[in-house]
């Protein structure tokens, strides 16, 4: 018969006293943040990896005193004394040309932002519009592409919306009004405001104060950007353009209209709305698009015949019907820029020497959809062959 091992009264008493001391310490803090929240936030930051911030401390260096570093974050956040470091700005080339500015917080700041994100996201997620797909649990770019394809079949006109320097243009006052309207705890808005106002360290080492914008690269930035556009765009669409369907992935937006006149009126109204929210539409990238296909053969001057959305180009293509007939459809397929990026990446894989991978396995690596229309995935094998 097995002998039941029991803790001695002294051991049980010591464990109880330890739990009581931790509970008293937590209650003594200004804000109720559990140590396990910080630990779980760190695990998520670690999984995403990422570069060092202004302190040049990598994740490996942070882990050398992991217990002490996480305790500092918890202690300062719980007491209200946490102050974020400056954000390191780096410039990376954009696929469309030019440079994109990214803001990289320190590892400690990324952990702190993840603590806030984990608290705030469950309160905001039910609020967001069904046609918002970017950086949301259970939502994906493939869902947005599939829905855009179906709506392009129904309506001939598209307004391809591009917000100029969106992440750098977010108005702090409007952002904080939205945050305070929804945060369940005061400390969440306190730290979000501090992150918004944290200075930026430029590549030459100068510190630059920030009066607007949120760093594109911060853990909390995608959630804040979704909240901002929820009021600046999504809810405005519900109130003022209820009959116009749209898909939004962060700041990439596609809107569908029935006629050119409707599209032009909508674009004018949208331009006024963005200006009222402190944003500007890019004058060259924002455009009207006519979706020509077998049924729609009108001629329109000064209107684009295609648009790019989330790595796919929508344009007239030859498609095969179920009865074998060939017709023209306004369908998505891999955009030229996305195809070029894949070819450049494949050249570095060394497949000229040897590979056991099939084209289907390579397609799976790139996470390409397989059910949104044959025109999306069939050209992929061609790009593999071109790369070799």
XYZ file of C-alpha atoms in Angstrom:
388
model
C 0.000 0.000 0.000
C 1.588 3.313 -1.093
C 2.550 5.703 1.628
C 0.979 9.158 1.297
C 3.608 11.882 1.514
C 2.445 14.833 3.538
C 4.111 18.151 4.102
C 5.121 18.884 7.631
C 3.179 21.570 9.484
C 6.275 23.770 9.312
C 6.538 23.441 5.501
C 2.821 24.096 4.958
C 2.959 27.068 7.279
C 5.962 28.501 5.417
C 4.203 28.163 2.054
C 1.097 29.852 3.411
C 3.152 32.685 4.832
C 4.897 33.162 1.490
C 1.564 33.375 -0.332
C 0.266 35.817 2.253
C 3.341 38.039 1.879
C 2.956 38.060 -1.921
C -0.731 38.904 -1.638
C 0.031 41.735 0.793
C 2.736 43.039 -1.548
C 0.302 42.976 -4.476
C -2.385 44.785 -2.494
C 0.145 47.403 -1.435
C 0.720 48.355 -5.096
C -1.301 51.046 -6.807
C -2.370 48.791 -9.679
C -3.417 45.154 -9.574
C -1.013 43.405 -11.957
C -0.165 39.778 -11.325
C 3.410 38.543 -11.728
C 2.149 35.746 -13.944
C 0.842 38.350 -16.410
C 4.361 39.696 -16.819
C 5.784 36.194 -17.213
C 3.253 35.192 -19.876
C 3.749 38.504 -21.680
C 7.490 37.833 -21.770
C 6.878 34.373 -23.289
C 4.921 35.963 -26.141
C 7.596 38.612 -26.722
C 10.264 35.922 -26.765
C 8.326 33.886 -29.336
C 8.165 36.893 -31.678
C 11.925 37.561 -31.264
C 12.826 41.034 -32.505
C 15.793 43.408 -32.436
C 17.262 45.377 -29.542
C 16.013 48.856 -28.631
C 17.915 51.986 -27.635
C 19.672 50.142 -24.785
C 21.061 47.609 -27.309
C 19.929 44.800 -25.000
C 19.008 41.671 -26.944
C 16.594 38.986 -25.766
C 19.534 36.739 -24.875
C 21.081 39.486 -22.738
C 17.705 40.185 -21.124
C 17.470 36.515 -20.140
C 20.807 36.589 -18.305
C 18.973 38.203 -15.377
C 15.474 37.170 -16.375
C 13.996 36.988 -12.876
C 15.381 40.393 -11.898
C 14.336 42.076 -15.156
C 10.779 40.757 -15.005
C 10.494 41.729 -11.335
C 11.528 45.302 -12.209
C 8.842 45.497 -14.884
C 6.165 44.137 -12.547
C 7.238 46.306 -9.611
C 7.317 49.524 -11.649
C 4.091 48.849 -13.545
C 2.262 47.891 -10.340
C 3.431 50.996 -8.481
C 2.805 53.447 -11.318
C 6.496 54.389 -11.621
C 7.109 52.642 -14.944
C 8.451 55.034 -17.590
C 9.220 53.768 -21.104
C 12.556 54.296 -22.817
C 12.933 56.104 -26.125
C 12.053 54.172 -29.267
C 14.869 53.350 -31.688
C 14.025 54.335 -35.246
C 15.322 52.270 -38.146
C 14.715 52.694 -41.858
C 13.923 49.688 -44.051
C 13.274 49.661 -47.810
C 9.644 49.455 -48.921
C 8.563 47.034 -51.603
C 7.044 49.969 -53.500
C 10.237 52.022 -53.277
C 11.414 54.532 -50.710
C 11.977 53.821 -47.033
C 9.673 52.779 -44.196
C 10.310 54.009 -40.633
C 10.026 51.414 -37.873
C 10.113 52.121 -34.148
C 11.760 49.431 -32.016
C 11.071 49.552 -28.250
C 13.417 47.932 -25.769
C 12.789 44.334 -24.708
C 11.487 45.524 -21.330
C 9.096 47.959 -23.010
C 7.855 45.250 -25.361
C 7.064 43.041 -22.361
C 5.227 45.915 -20.652
C 3.258 46.652 -23.836
C 2.324 42.988 -24.112
C 0.941 43.073 -20.548
C -1.322 45.975 -21.538
C -2.267 44.403 -24.875
C -3.335 41.171 -23.174
C -5.566 43.143 -20.774
C -7.026 45.507 -23.364
C -7.585 43.283 -26.400
C -10.467 41.205 -24.922
C -12.368 44.458 -24.237
C -11.787 45.901 -27.726
C -12.144 42.807 -29.895
C -15.975 42.537 -29.647
C -16.166 46.219 -30.574
C -14.428 45.974 -33.950
C -16.224 45.731 -37.283
C -16.529 42.376 -39.063
C -14.850 43.852 -42.154
C -11.705 44.701 -40.180
C -9.175 41.872 -40.650
C -5.750 43.184 -39.626
C -3.947 42.013 -36.466
C -7.024 40.379 -34.984
C -7.365 36.882 -33.511
C -9.269 34.602 -35.866
C -8.939 37.052 -38.786
C -6.485 36.855 -41.694
C -5.391 38.544 -44.899
C -6.699 35.542 -46.873
C -10.195 36.165 -45.526
C -9.988 39.798 -46.657
C -8.788 38.760 -50.135
C -11.563 36.183 -50.525
C -14.254 38.672 -49.491
C -12.832 41.365 -51.799
C -12.905 38.896 -54.693
C -16.567 38.074 -54.117
C -17.554 41.721 -53.843
C -15.650 42.623 -57.016
C -17.873 40.123 -58.795
C -20.954 41.929 -57.502
C -19.918 45.562 -58.046
C -17.872 47.090 -60.832
C -16.199 49.989 -59.040
C -13.521 50.000 -56.366
C -12.028 52.851 -54.364
C -8.473 51.804 -53.490
C -7.690 53.785 -50.325
C -4.153 54.593 -49.178
C -3.648 56.693 -46.031
C -0.426 58.657 -46.230
C 2.029 57.857 -43.381
C -0.805 56.545 -41.226
C 1.169 55.303 -38.212
C 3.126 58.577 -38.061
C -0.040 60.715 -38.314
C -2.297 59.369 -35.552
C -3.601 62.265 -33.446
C -2.728 61.641 -29.784
C -5.724 63.516 -28.372
C -8.198 61.596 -30.520
C -6.381 58.357 -29.742
C -6.559 58.890 -25.986
C -10.244 59.837 -26.165
C -10.946 56.475 -27.766
C -8.722 54.641 -25.266
C -10.290 56.245 -22.192
C -13.720 55.395 -23.549
C -12.965 51.676 -23.398
C -10.149 50.851 -20.956
C -11.349 48.957 -17.867
C -8.473 50.171 -15.623
C -6.887 53.587 -15.242
C -3.322 52.283 -15.412
C -3.886 51.032 -18.967
C -4.559 54.526 -20.298
C -1.717 55.917 -18.169
C 0.893 53.696 -19.819
C -0.572 53.962 -23.315
C -0.263 57.752 -23.117
C 3.347 57.434 -21.955
C 4.170 55.155 -24.892
C 2.582 57.574 -27.342
C 4.667 60.450 -25.978
C 7.953 58.543 -25.639
C 10.702 60.226 -27.699
C 12.264 58.657 -30.774
C 15.993 58.079 -31.107
C 16.937 58.876 -34.707
C 19.592 56.861 -36.589
C 22.161 59.606 -35.882
C 21.509 59.346 -32.118
C 19.372 62.487 -31.717
C 16.262 62.299 -29.542
C 13.136 63.660 -31.201
C 9.972 64.476 -29.285
C 6.790 63.086 -30.784
C 3.545 65.071 -30.956
C 1.612 62.537 -33.024
C 1.842 58.996 -34.313
C 2.564 55.591 -32.788
C 5.703 53.581 -33.671
C 5.141 51.032 -36.422
C 6.880 48.114 -34.751
C 5.606 48.450 -31.191
C 3.641 45.595 -29.619
C 0.680 47.807 -28.748
C 0.654 49.814 -32.022
C -1.500 47.472 -34.174
C -4.225 47.348 -31.507
C -4.184 51.122 -31.101
C -4.264 51.675 -34.859
C -7.291 49.395 -35.159
C -9.058 51.326 -32.402
C -8.276 54.655 -34.074
C -9.544 53.542 -37.492
C -12.556 51.893 -35.880
C -13.819 55.395 -35.110
C -12.134 57.347 -37.924
C -13.273 54.980 -40.686
C -15.350 51.901 -39.740
C -18.015 53.628 -37.648
C -18.108 56.561 -40.071
C -18.876 54.063 -42.849
C -21.706 52.588 -40.764
C -23.210 56.051 -40.193
C -22.508 57.850 -43.471
C -21.917 55.211 -46.168
C -24.020 52.278 -45.046
C -24.605 50.997 -48.610
C -20.863 50.781 -49.449
C -19.065 47.553 -48.566
C -15.397 47.506 -47.618
C -12.484 45.384 -46.434
C -9.866 46.855 -44.118
C -6.588 45.278 -43.079
C -4.984 47.808 -40.701
C -4.634 50.891 -42.934
C -5.057 49.014 -46.249
C -8.646 49.646 -47.353
C -10.751 48.639 -50.361
C -14.291 50.007 -50.867
C -16.861 48.773 -53.414
C -19.298 50.979 -55.333
C -21.980 50.333 -57.935
C -21.322 53.320 -60.256
C -18.567 55.788 -61.043
C -20.659 58.684 -59.733
C -21.142 56.921 -56.406
C -17.408 56.163 -56.180
C -16.456 59.787 -56.893
C -18.896 61.163 -54.308
C -17.701 58.649 -51.749
C -14.043 59.520 -52.338
C -14.750 63.224 -51.811
C -16.608 62.516 -48.561
C -13.862 60.150 -47.383
C -11.206 62.772 -48.057
C -13.067 65.258 -45.841
C -13.478 62.632 -43.103
C -9.778 61.746 -43.069
C -8.802 65.422 -42.842
C -11.178 65.881 -39.898
C -9.329 63.018 -38.127
C -5.875 64.438 -38.855
C -5.153 62.022 -41.721
C -4.483 62.493 -45.426
C -5.254 60.255 -48.388
C -2.223 59.642 -50.582
C -2.959 61.666 -53.744
C -1.251 59.206 -56.107
C -1.963 55.830 -54.501
C -5.638 56.448 -53.710
C -7.566 55.804 -56.929
C -10.769 54.705 -58.632
C -10.704 51.291 -60.297
C -13.107 49.857 -62.868
C -13.377 46.052 -62.676
C -13.702 45.048 -66.318
C -14.878 41.508 -67.072
C -17.024 39.659 -69.631
C -20.211 41.338 -68.358
C -18.719 44.787 -67.800
C -17.154 46.249 -70.952
C -17.568 50.011 -70.472
C -14.728 52.379 -71.332
C -13.644 54.935 -68.701
C -10.827 57.438 -69.162
C -8.605 58.397 -66.250
C -9.552 55.310 -64.246
C -7.236 52.471 -63.244
C -7.897 48.934 -64.456
C -6.353 47.124 -61.495
C -5.435 47.482 -57.823
C -3.075 45.750 -55.391
C -4.304 44.541 -52.004
C -2.287 42.561 -49.441
C 0.175 41.145 -51.960
C -2.432 40.317 -54.636
C -3.259 42.163 -57.834
C -6.906 42.348 -58.897
C -7.273 42.773 -62.664
C -9.069 41.262 -65.700
C -7.859 37.684 -66.260
C -8.836 34.752 -68.444
C -10.788 32.206 -66.389
C -12.266 28.847 -67.286
C -15.922 28.257 -66.454
C -17.330 24.968 -65.181
C -18.726 24.248 -68.669
C -15.274 24.680 -70.222
C -15.822 28.119 -71.766
C -13.143 30.796 -71.393
C -14.205 34.234 -70.247
C -12.740 37.348 -68.634
C -13.027 37.737 -64.871
C -11.811 40.452 -62.521
C -9.778 38.157 -60.261
C -6.845 38.316 -57.829
C -3.457 36.689 -58.299
C -0.020 37.239 -56.863
C 1.110 40.837 -57.424
C 4.335 41.477 -59.381
C 6.054 42.888 -56.297
C 5.099 39.854 -54.189
C 6.272 37.514 -56.948
C 9.597 39.336 -57.162
C 10.121 39.026 -53.389
C 9.418 35.282 -53.546
C 11.839 34.775 -56.453
C 14.567 36.675 -54.615
C 14.004 34.569 -51.497
C 13.973 31.288 -53.418
C 17.325 32.076 -55.013
C 18.872 32.038 -51.531
C 17.485 28.610 -50.666
C 20.008 26.655 -52.760
C 17.365 24.556 -54.530
C 19.586 24.381 -57.620
C 21.705 21.869 -55.741
C 19.038 19.680 -54.115
C 15.578 19.702 -52.611
C 13.010 17.094 -51.657
C 10.256 19.699 -51.443
C 7.333 19.649 -53.847
C 5.779 22.803 -55.250
C 2.808 22.201 -52.922
C 5.157 22.143 -49.910
C 6.815 25.374 -51.022
C 3.368 26.931 -51.490
C 2.500 25.852 -47.947
C 5.666 27.482 -46.638
C 4.504 30.809 -48.066
C 1.014 30.193 -46.638
C -0.710 30.818 -49.951
C -4.488 30.190 -49.995
C -5.857 27.260 -51.926
C -9.620 27.898 -51.904
C -10.072 31.474 -53.073
C -9.908 30.792 -56.816
C -7.487 28.959 -59.064
C -6.073 32.184 -60.475
C -4.522 32.964 -57.088
C -2.325 29.893 -56.704
C -1.707 28.376 -60.133
C 1.026 30.863 -61.168
C 3.122 29.956 -58.114
C 4.894 27.061 -59.858
C 5.844 29.456 -62.640
C 7.626 31.750 -60.164
C 9.503 28.755 -58.714
C 10.710 27.850 -62.206
C 11.666 31.462 -62.988
C 13.695 31.635 -59.765
C 15.765 28.669 -60.928
